[in-house]
Short mmCIF file of C-alpha atoms in Angstrom, two decimals:
data_model
loop_
_atom_site.label_atom_id
_atom_site.label_comp_id
_atom_site.label_asym_id
_atom_site.label_seq_id
_atom_site.Cartn_x
_atom_site.Cartn_y
_atom_site.Cartn_z
CA UNK A 1 0.12 -0.05 0.02
CA UNK A 2 1.63 3.13 -1.21
CA UNK A 3 1.48 6.09 1.27
CA UNK A 4 4.25 8.46 -0.09
CA UNK A 5 5.92 9.48 -3.58
CA UNK A 6 8.12 7.14 -5.19
CA UNK A 7 9.05 9.10 -8.23
CA UNK A 8 11.07 12.38 -8.52
CA UNK A 9 9.63 15.67 -9.66
CA UNK A 10 11.65 15.16 -12.95
CA UNK A 11 10.22 11.68 -13.43
CA UNK A 12 6.70 12.64 -12.81
CA UNK A 13 7.26 15.73 -15.44
CA UNK A 14 8.40 13.31 -17.99
CA UNK A 15 5.34 11.06 -17.44
CA UNK A 16 2.89 14.16 -17.61
CA UNK A 17 4.35 15.05 -20.95
CA UNK A 18 4.18 11.46 -22.13
CA UNK A 19 0.69 11.07 -21.27
CA UNK A 20 -0.27 14.26 -23.18
CA UNK A 21 -3.62 14.66 -21.20
CA UNK A 22 -4.81 18.10 -20.05
CA UNK A 23 -4.57 18.87 -16.40
CA UNK A 24 -6.60 21.21 -14.18
CA UNK A 25 -5.10 23.20 -11.34
CA UNK A 26 -7.44 23.81 -8.44
CA UNK A 27 -7.84 24.49 -4.80
CA UNK A 28 -10.07 24.10 -2.13
CA UNK A 29 -10.22 24.15 1.78
CA UNK A 30 -12.81 23.32 4.56
CA UNK A 31 -12.86 23.77 8.24
CA UNK A 32 -14.22 20.69 10.04
CA UNK A 33 -13.52 18.59 13.02
CA UNK A 34 -11.20 15.72 12.17
CA UNK A 35 -10.58 13.17 15.04
CA UNK A 36 -7.60 11.23 13.35
CA UNK A 37 -5.89 13.67 10.70
CA UNK A 38 -3.15 10.90 10.25
CA UNK A 39 -5.66 8.24 9.19
CA UNK A 40 -7.46 10.75 7.18
CA UNK A 41 -4.19 11.80 5.40
CA UNK A 42 -3.54 8.22 4.51
CA UNK A 43 -6.96 7.62 3.17
CA UNK A 44 -6.83 10.79 0.90
CA UNK A 45 -3.16 9.70 -0.37
CA UNK A 46 -4.44 6.03 -1.31
CA UNK A 47 -7.47 7.53 -3.07
CA UNK A 48 -5.89 10.25 -4.96
CA UNK A 49 -2.86 8.53 -6.04
CA UNK A 50 -4.89 6.26 -7.86
CA UNK A 51 -6.34 9.10 -9.77
CA UNK A 52 -2.81 10.59 -10.65
CA UNK A 53 -3.86 13.52 -8.62
CA UNK A 54 -0.67 15.84 -7.33
CA UNK A 55 -0.48 18.84 -5.05
CA UNK A 56 0.26 20.23 -1.69
CA UNK A 57 -2.15 19.49 0.96
CA UNK A 58 -2.31 20.29 4.70
CA UNK A 59 -4.65 18.43 7.17
CA UNK A 60 -5.14 19.12 10.78
CA UNK A 61 -7.86 18.53 13.61
CA UNK A 62 -9.48 21.66 12.08
CA UNK A 63 -9.91 20.81 8.53
CA UNK A 64 -7.93 20.63 5.02
CA UNK A 65 -6.14 22.99 2.86
CA UNK A 66 -5.55 21.89 -0.77
CA UNK A 67 -3.61 23.19 -3.88
CA UNK A 68 -3.82 20.47 -6.52
CA UNK A 69 -3.21 19.43 -10.30
CA UNK A 70 -5.69 16.70 -11.45
CA UNK A 71 -6.12 15.15 -14.74
CA UNK A 72 -9.23 16.70 -16.48
CA UNK A 73 -10.54 13.32 -17.41
CA UNK A 74 -10.37 12.41 -13.69
CA UNK A 75 -12.26 15.30 -12.27
CA UNK A 76 -15.54 13.72 -11.38
CA UNK A 77 -13.86 10.70 -9.96
CA UNK A 78 -11.82 13.11 -7.76
CA UNK A 79 -15.14 14.93 -6.56
CA UNK A 80 -16.45 11.53 -5.74
CA UNK A 81 -13.43 10.98 -3.31
CA UNK A 82 -14.46 14.38 -1.57
CA UNK A 83 -18.15 13.47 -1.33
CA UNK A 84 -17.39 10.35 1.00
CA UNK A 85 -16.76 13.13 3.77
CA UNK A 86 -19.99 15.03 4.66
CA UNK A 87 -18.08 18.18 5.35
CA UNK A 88 -16.80 18.24 1.68
CA UNK A 89 -20.03 17.60 0.14
CA UNK A 90 -20.78 20.15 -2.58
CA UNK A 91 -17.25 21.90 -1.88
CA UNK A 92 -16.27 24.70 -4.13
CA UNK A 93 -13.17 23.84 -6.40
CA UNK A 94 -11.48 26.96 -7.32
CA UNK A 95 -10.02 26.23 -10.71
CA UNK A 96 -7.17 28.22 -11.87
CA UNK A 97 -7.29 30.86 -14.59
CA UNK A 98 -4.27 29.67 -16.13
CA UNK A 99 -3.86 25.66 -16.00
CA UNK A 100 -0.22 24.40 -16.25
CA UNK A 101 0.33 20.60 -16.59
CA UNK A 102 3.57 21.15 -14.24
CA UNK A 103 1.89 23.17 -11.64
CA UNK A 104 2.50 20.33 -9.28
CA UNK A 105 4.95 17.43 -9.74
CA UNK A 106 4.34 15.49 -6.37
CA UNK A 107 1.50 14.45 -4.20
CA UNK A 108 2.46 15.74 -0.75
CA UNK A 109 -0.16 15.48 2.10
CA UNK A 110 1.11 16.61 5.46
CA UNK A 111 -0.40 16.58 8.82
CA UNK A 112 -0.04 20.06 10.71
CA UNK A 113 -1.28 21.51 13.77
CA UNK A 114 -3.22 23.99 11.81
CA UNK A 115 -4.07 24.05 8.14
CA UNK A 116 -3.14 27.85 8.32
CA UNK A 117 -0.38 29.23 10.41
CA UNK A 118 -2.59 32.20 12.13
CA UNK A 119 -1.04 32.04 15.57
CA UNK A 120 -4.54 32.25 17.02
CA UNK A 121 -6.09 30.24 19.94
CA UNK A 122 -9.32 28.92 18.45
CA UNK A 123 -10.68 28.26 21.99
CA UNK A 124 -10.96 32.14 22.66
CA UNK A 125 -13.43 33.11 19.94
CA UNK A 126 -16.15 31.44 17.79
CA UNK A 127 -14.39 30.59 14.50
CA UNK A 128 -17.57 29.67 12.65
CA UNK A 129 -18.99 33.46 13.26
CA UNK A 130 -17.35 34.50 10.08
CA UNK A 131 -18.09 37.60 7.80
CA UNK A 132 -20.51 37.98 4.80
CA UNK A 133 -19.37 36.05 1.83
CA UNK A 134 -19.36 38.51 -1.31
CA UNK A 135 -19.34 37.34 -4.88
CA UNK A 136 -17.37 39.25 -7.63
CA UNK A 137 -20.22 41.71 -8.52
CA UNK A 138 -20.99 42.37 -5.01
CA UNK A 139 -17.38 42.63 -4.06
CA UNK A 140 -17.03 45.32 -6.80
CA UNK A 141 -19.88 47.34 -5.41
CA UNK A 142 -18.94 47.57 -1.97
CA UNK A 143 -15.44 48.72 -2.90
CA UNK A 144 -16.97 51.63 -4.47
CA UNK A 145 -18.73 52.49 -1.23
CA UNK A 146 -16.68 55.48 0.24
CA UNK A 147 -17.48 53.92 3.68
CA UNK A 148 -15.34 50.88 2.94
CA UNK A 149 -11.75 49.97 4.10
CA UNK A 150 -10.40 46.94 2.08
CA UNK A 151 -7.48 44.79 3.52
CA UNK A 152 -5.14 42.41 1.56
CA UNK A 153 -4.37 39.41 4.01
CA UNK A 154 -1.62 38.04 1.93
CA UNK A 155 2.03 38.59 2.26
CA UNK A 156 4.33 41.32 0.82
CA UNK A 157 5.69 39.09 -1.81
CA UNK A 158 2.22 38.36 -3.01
CA UNK A 159 0.59 42.01 -2.76
CA UNK A 160 3.80 43.36 -4.81
CA UNK A 161 2.81 41.96 -8.08
CA UNK A 162 -1.03 42.46 -7.88
CA UNK A 163 -3.76 43.82 -5.38
CA UNK A 164 -7.12 45.65 -5.28
CA UNK A 165 -7.21 49.22 -5.91
CA UNK A 166 -6.79 51.23 -2.62
CA UNK A 167 -6.22 48.16 -0.68
CA UNK A 168 -4.23 48.20 2.59
CA UNK A 169 -1.39 45.75 1.95
CA UNK A 170 0.70 45.12 5.27
CA UNK A 171 4.31 44.59 5.01
CA UNK A 172 4.28 41.07 6.41
CA UNK A 173 5.81 37.81 5.69
CA UNK A 174 3.26 35.67 7.39
CA UNK A 175 -0.58 35.86 7.89
CA UNK A 176 -0.22 35.86 11.59
CA UNK A 177 1.66 39.12 11.60
CA UNK A 178 -0.94 41.00 9.62
CA UNK A 179 -3.79 40.29 12.16
CA UNK A 180 -2.62 42.29 15.29
CA UNK A 181 -1.28 45.13 12.69
CA UNK A 182 -4.66 45.54 10.83
CA UNK A 183 -6.42 45.29 14.45
CA UNK A 184 -4.44 48.14 15.85
CA UNK A 185 -4.69 50.36 12.66
CA UNK A 186 -8.21 50.33 12.46
CA UNK A 187 -9.45 50.30 16.04
CA UNK A 188 -11.36 53.63 15.53
CA UNK A 189 -13.38 52.24 12.79
CA UNK A 190 -14.99 49.08 14.44
CA UNK A 191 -18.60 50.51 13.99
CA UNK A 192 -18.59 53.09 11.16
CA UNK A 193 -16.73 51.23 8.23
CA UNK A 194 -17.23 48.09 6.05
CA UNK A 195 -14.05 45.95 6.68
CA UNK A 196 -13.66 44.22 3.54
CA UNK A 197 -10.88 41.59 3.29
CA UNK A 198 -9.54 39.17 0.56
CA UNK A 199 -6.65 36.69 0.06
CA UNK A 200 -5.73 34.13 -2.72
CA UNK A 201 -8.40 31.37 -2.20
CA UNK A 202 -10.45 32.53 0.76
CA UNK A 203 -9.02 30.51 3.64
CA UNK A 204 -7.15 33.11 5.41
CA UNK A 205 -10.12 35.45 5.41
CA UNK A 206 -12.38 32.64 6.61
CA UNK A 207 -10.38 32.62 9.88
CA UNK A 208 -9.55 36.41 9.82
CA UNK A 209 -13.29 37.53 9.39
CA UNK A 210 -14.25 35.56 12.62
CA UNK A 211 -11.22 36.95 14.43
CA UNK A 212 -12.29 40.69 13.44
CA UNK A 213 -15.82 40.13 14.35
CA UNK A 214 -14.56 38.66 17.93
CA UNK A 215 -12.49 41.95 18.03
CA UNK A 216 -15.60 44.09 17.93
CA UNK A 217 -15.79 45.04 14.22
CA UNK A 218 -19.46 45.27 13.14
CA UNK A 219 -19.36 45.15 9.36
CA UNK A 220 -17.07 42.28 8.15
CA UNK A 221 -17.00 41.16 4.51
CA UNK A 222 -14.78 38.57 2.58
CA UNK A 223 -14.31 37.86 -1.00
CA UNK A 224 -15.72 34.42 -1.69
CA UNK A 225 -13.32 32.03 -3.15
CA UNK A 226 -10.69 34.82 -2.98
CA UNK A 227 -8.89 36.31 -6.00
CA UNK A 228 -8.89 32.90 -7.88
CA UNK A 229 -12.73 32.72 -7.85
CA UNK A 230 -12.89 36.30 -8.33
CA UNK A 231 -10.86 36.21 -11.61
CA UNK A 232 -13.12 33.45 -12.81
CA UNK A 233 -16.39 35.27 -12.10
CA UNK A 234 -15.34 38.59 -13.50
CA UNK A 235 -14.31 36.60 -16.94
CA UNK A 236 -17.63 34.65 -16.98
CA UNK A 237 -19.67 37.90 -16.15
CA UNK A 238 -17.83 40.45 -18.06
CA UNK A 239 -17.33 42.45 -15.20
CA UNK A 240 -14.56 44.96 -14.57
CA UNK A 241 -11.64 43.77 -12.67
CA UNK A 242 -10.95 45.84 -9.55
CA UNK A 243 -7.86 43.64 -9.09
CA UNK A 244 -4.72 44.76 -11.13
CA UNK A 245 -1.66 42.96 -11.94
CA UNK A 246 -0.93 39.32 -11.15
CA UNK A 247 -2.18 36.86 -8.46
CA UNK A 248 0.57 35.05 -6.69
CA UNK A 249 -0.01 31.49 -6.26
CA UNK A 250 1.86 28.54 -4.37
CA UNK A 251 2.72 26.24 -7.10
CA UNK A 252 5.45 26.03 -9.88
CA UNK A 253 3.60 28.89 -11.79
CA UNK A 254 4.29 31.26 -9.11
CA UNK A 255 1.46 33.56 -10.57
CA UNK A 256 -1.62 33.84 -12.59
CA UNK A 257 -2.18 36.85 -14.68
CA UNK A 258 -5.32 38.77 -13.87
CA UNK A 259 -4.80 42.09 -15.85
CA UNK A 260 -1.99 43.15 -18.07
CA UNK A 261 -0.96 45.83 -15.69
CA UNK A 262 2.63 45.19 -14.35
CA UNK A 263 2.70 46.81 -10.92
CA UNK A 264 5.99 45.71 -9.66
CA UNK A 265 9.74 45.82 -10.79
CA UNK A 266 12.74 43.64 -11.20
CA UNK A 267 14.49 43.58 -8.00
CA UNK A 268 17.77 43.73 -9.84
CA UNK A 269 17.55 46.26 -12.39
CA UNK A 270 14.25 48.22 -11.62
CA UNK A 271 12.59 47.48 -15.38
CA UNK A 272 8.77 46.68 -15.02
CA UNK A 273 8.39 43.10 -14.18
CA UNK A 274 6.19 40.73 -12.15
CA UNK A 275 7.94 37.18 -12.66
CA UNK A 276 9.05 35.69 -9.28
CA UNK A 277 11.88 33.23 -9.40
CA UNK A 278 13.86 31.24 -6.70
CA UNK A 279 17.82 31.82 -6.51
CA UNK A 280 19.43 28.93 -8.21
CA UNK A 281 21.80 28.60 -5.38
CA UNK A 282 20.32 25.82 -3.28
CA UNK A 283 21.95 27.31 -0.21
CA UNK A 284 19.93 30.57 -0.69
CA UNK A 285 16.76 29.79 -2.70
CA UNK A 286 15.49 33.31 -2.15
CA UNK A 287 12.31 34.21 -3.59
CA UNK A 288 12.48 37.44 -5.82
CA UNK A 289 11.36 39.24 -8.90
CA UNK A 290 13.67 38.89 -11.98
CA UNK A 291 13.31 39.94 -15.60
CA UNK A 292 14.31 38.05 -18.70
CA UNK A 293 17.77 40.11 -19.04
CA UNK A 294 18.70 39.70 -15.39
CA UNK A 295 17.81 36.06 -15.34
CA UNK A 296 20.09 35.43 -18.37
CA UNK A 297 22.91 37.64 -17.10
CA UNK A 298 22.62 36.29 -13.42
CA UNK A 299 21.84 32.67 -14.43
CA UNK A 300 18.68 32.85 -12.04
CA UNK A 301 20.87 33.93 -9.07
CA UNK A 302 19.94 36.92 -6.96
CA UNK A 303 23.66 38.06 -6.21
CA UNK A 304 27.07 37.72 -7.66
CA UNK A 305 27.84 35.63 -4.57
CA UNK A 306 25.30 33.06 -5.31
CA UNK A 307 26.37 33.27 -9.13
CA UNK A 308 30.01 32.16 -7.99
CA UNK A 309 28.69 29.52 -5.84
CA UNK A 310 26.76 27.72 -8.47
CA UNK A 311 29.70 27.33 -10.65
CA UNK A 312 31.68 25.68 -7.82
CA UNK A 313 31.67 21.84 -8.03
CA UNK A 314 28.69 20.21 -6.25
CA UNK A 315 30.83 18.95 -3.52
CA UNK A 316 32.03 22.28 -2.77
CA UNK A 317 28.51 23.74 -2.81
CA UNK A 318 27.45 21.07 -0.35
CA UNK A 319 30.14 21.72 1.65
CA UNK A 320 29.57 25.53 2.01
CA UNK A 321 25.97 24.98 3.39
CA UNK A 322 26.87 22.14 5.54
CA UNK A 323 25.71 22.79 9.18
CA UNK A 324 23.85 25.80 7.87
CA UNK A 325 19.98 26.62 7.44
CA UNK A 326 19.02 26.66 4.00
CA UNK A 327 16.03 27.55 1.87
CA UNK A 328 13.55 30.12 3.21
CA UNK A 329 15.31 30.26 6.60
CA UNK A 330 18.63 31.98 5.13
CA UNK A 331 16.57 35.04 3.88
CA UNK A 332 13.30 36.30 4.37
CA UNK A 333 11.20 35.87 1.31
CA UNK A 334 11.92 38.62 -1.21
CA UNK A 335 14.01 40.62 1.36
CA UNK A 336 17.80 40.83 1.04
CA UNK A 337 20.25 43.61 0.82
CA UNK A 338 21.35 42.34 -2.52
CA UNK A 339 17.87 43.17 -4.01
CA UNK A 340 18.39 46.93 -4.85
CA UNK A 341 14.92 47.55 -6.09
CA UNK A 342 12.78 45.83 -3.59
CA UNK A 343 10.36 48.12 -1.93
CA UNK A 344 8.15 45.85 0.00
CA UNK A 345 4.94 47.52 1.43
CA UNK A 346 5.60 50.72 -0.62
CA UNK A 347 3.17 49.92 -3.45
CA UNK A 348 2.32 52.54 -6.04
CA UNK A 349 -1.03 53.69 -7.09
CA UNK A 350 0.15 53.93 -10.56
CA UNK A 351 1.07 51.04 -12.64
CA UNK A 352 4.81 50.89 -13.90
CA UNK A 353 3.49 49.39 -17.24
CA UNK A 354 0.60 47.98 -19.26
CA UNK A 355 1.46 45.35 -21.63
CA UNK A 356 1.14 41.81 -22.39
CA UNK A 357 4.13 40.16 -20.44
CA UNK A 358 6.14 37.44 -21.72
CA UNK A 359 6.08 34.66 -18.86
CA UNK A 360 9.53 33.05 -18.82
CA UNK A 361 8.14 30.17 -16.92
CA UNK A 362 5.14 29.47 -19.02
CA UNK A 363 5.14 25.85 -20.34
CA UNK A 364 4.22 25.06 -24.01
CA UNK A 365 0.47 24.65 -24.14
CA UNK A 366 -0.03 22.80 -27.38
CA UNK A 367 -1.94 19.74 -28.54
CA UNK A 368 0.58 16.86 -29.22
CA UNK A 369 1.02 13.22 -29.66
CA UNK A 370 4.09 11.26 -28.64
CA UNK A 371 6.01 10.05 -31.56
CA UNK A 372 9.28 8.50 -29.99
CA UNK A 373 12.58 8.99 -28.06
CA UNK A 374 15.98 10.44 -28.62
CA UNK A 375 18.75 7.99 -29.13
CA UNK A 376 21.97 10.08 -29.92
CA UNK A 377 22.99 13.61 -30.80
CA UNK A 378 26.06 14.22 -33.30
CA UNK A 379 27.32 17.54 -31.94
CA UNK A 380 29.58 18.65 -34.87
CA UNK A 381 26.89 17.82 -37.48
CA UNK A 382 23.96 19.24 -35.22
CA UNK A 383 21.99 16.06 -36.09
CA UNK A 384 19.69 14.07 -33.61
CA UNK A 385 18.65 10.55 -34.10
CA UNK A 386 15.45 9.34 -32.87
CA UNK A 387 13.46 5.98 -32.63
CA UNK A 388 9.96 6.12 -33.91
CA UNK A 389 7.83 4.32 -31.42
CA UNK A 390 4.02 5.31 -31.66
CA UNK A 391 3.18 6.98 -35.00
CA UNK A 392 4.64 7.72 -38.40
CA UNK A 393 6.79 10.93 -39.00
CA UNK A 394 6.40 12.79 -42.38
CA UNK A 395 8.31 15.49 -43.71
CA UNK A 396 6.64 18.93 -43.14
CA UNK A 397 5.39 17.83 -39.78
CA UNK A 398 5.78 20.36 -36.82
CA UNK A 399 7.28 18.70 -33.96
CA UNK A 400 8.17 19.35 -30.37
CA UNK A 401 11.30 18.00 -28.64
CA UNK A 402 10.88 18.17 -24.99
CA UNK A 403 13.01 17.37 -21.90
CA UNK A 404 13.76 18.42 -18.40
CA UNK A 405 17.06 20.10 -19.70
CA UNK A 406 16.16 20.88 -23.34
CA UNK A 407 12.88 22.59 -22.40
CA UNK A 408 10.48 22.68 -25.11
CA UNK A 409 11.65 23.32 -28.41
CA UNK A 410 9.70 23.48 -31.80
CA UNK A 411 10.95 22.76 -35.23
CA UNK A 412 9.44 21.88 -38.79
CA UNK A 413 10.93 18.81 -40.27
CA UNK A 414 12.30 19.39 -43.75
CA UNK A 415 14.60 16.61 -44.54
CA UNK A 416 14.91 13.11 -42.83
CA UNK A 417 17.25 10.11 -43.10
CA UNK A 418 16.25 6.59 -42.41
CA UNK A 419 18.94 3.74 -43.14
CA UNK A 420 21.16 6.26 -44.91
CA UNK A 421 18.61 7.37 -47.52
CA UNK A 422 16.47 10.48 -47.62
CA UNK A 423 12.79 9.58 -46.98
CA UNK A 424 9.41 11.36 -46.76
CA UNK A 425 8.11 8.99 -44.19
CA UNK A 426 9.56 7.36 -41.12
CA UNK A 427 7.71 4.36 -40.00
CA UNK A 428 7.39 2.83 -36.37
CA UNK A 429 10.38 1.23 -35.49
CA UNK A 430 12.63 3.28 -37.87
CA UNK A 431 15.59 5.13 -36.56
CA UNK A 432 15.47 8.80 -38.02
CA UNK A 433 17.98 11.36 -38.13
CA UNK A 434 17.57 15.13 -39.14
CA UNK A 435 19.22 18.48 -38.27
CA UNK A 436 18.46 19.77 -34.67
CA UNK A 437 19.99 23.20 -34.30
CA UNK A 438 20.25 22.65 -30.28
CA UNK A 439 21.70 19.98 -27.97
CA UNK A 440 19.24 16.98 -27.15
CA UNK A 441 19.52 14.46 -24.38
CA UNK A 442 18.80 10.75 -24.19
CA UNK A 443 15.78 11.65 -21.83
CA UNK A 444 14.13 13.81 -24.61
CA UNK A 445 10.75 12.67 -26.15
CA UNK A 446 9.62 13.87 -29.59
CA UNK A 447 6.05 14.77 -30.29
CA UNK A 448 3.92 15.77 -33.39
CA UNK A 449 2.09 19.11 -32.75
CA UNK A 450 -1.63 18.92 -33.89
CA UNK A 451 -2.79 21.99 -35.33
#
């Protein structure tokens, strides 16, 4: 009985590409009394692993918080696994605006003390006495009310790339930090203002709204389903988006574009940019904003120090970080003296730019069918050899060569060689060679792009 992952992220990525099936990225949460979180966790893993469901899920005695990637064809079967539990019958699944087959590459379900680290003692107030849920249209209307105060309950690195107009955006790194700050700041408006709150998917506001009602705030409202659900509703209903920029998400995409406004800047050069990245140095892994030009020049690093380190032999890199805390414990997210253009908490009311940005992390979203695999690459001749396994290849076909290192590279077949002779068609079982103007690897697969 499998209860944990047995494949690496790289192996899973290859399997996803080979399957060639559409996956959906979604999130959901539910507060409920769970008597045995460990058994609940194991039951979920067994059920979801069979459906090729991937994601990051936290369970606790207070409920479940999940961000996931599901094969589209398995969505209804997945819903059935939720319906087993009374507290998840009819649960809202927040579907992403931009689906990405690689948003999650592992199924990770962890038992935690809480599903969101809020720092609150739930025994001191009624966590079920929550604020009024607002749909997108209602949310837009209340934002236009001059009697409204709108608060962003996300962290600084989230609100920096996108936010609702005129929102209070606390300069915090954790949800728990924002609660006392906002409570103190709004002490004089408990009865005369609408306290309207939002977050990514709604879970933080669910707890925050109950907390603020307990603190004496009379008119408390929250965005139902968070920014994710808001973006879906405004698109379906043709509403104005009062959210500007990008919505930060906690998966490999690191963001969903809501509007074309770019409200942040590259932390290294100051150009308009809202693409987050993690420093390539595993001893740093700092989360920061980096434009394409700096990404290329700095090789995905946040500083020249980290750039020097990634060029050291791996054994020396490991030695340098031995005995030290790594990852997010080294630097605060998005905050480092190396980032010259980081202005956390100082959000301009004017957009830095308004354009359709190029997302350097966006995966190739094309319909494709697997043809075969790479066998060899002749460097001097720039010729690749492939084994045809699943379907014929014809001259003029548009193909995709894909792999963990190669990435996704498209080209049109103009000339093919099989058994030393030029041919217009390579059949299943043939070893075909043709010019490839980039280095390929044995792990690469070849696909035909379907127009």
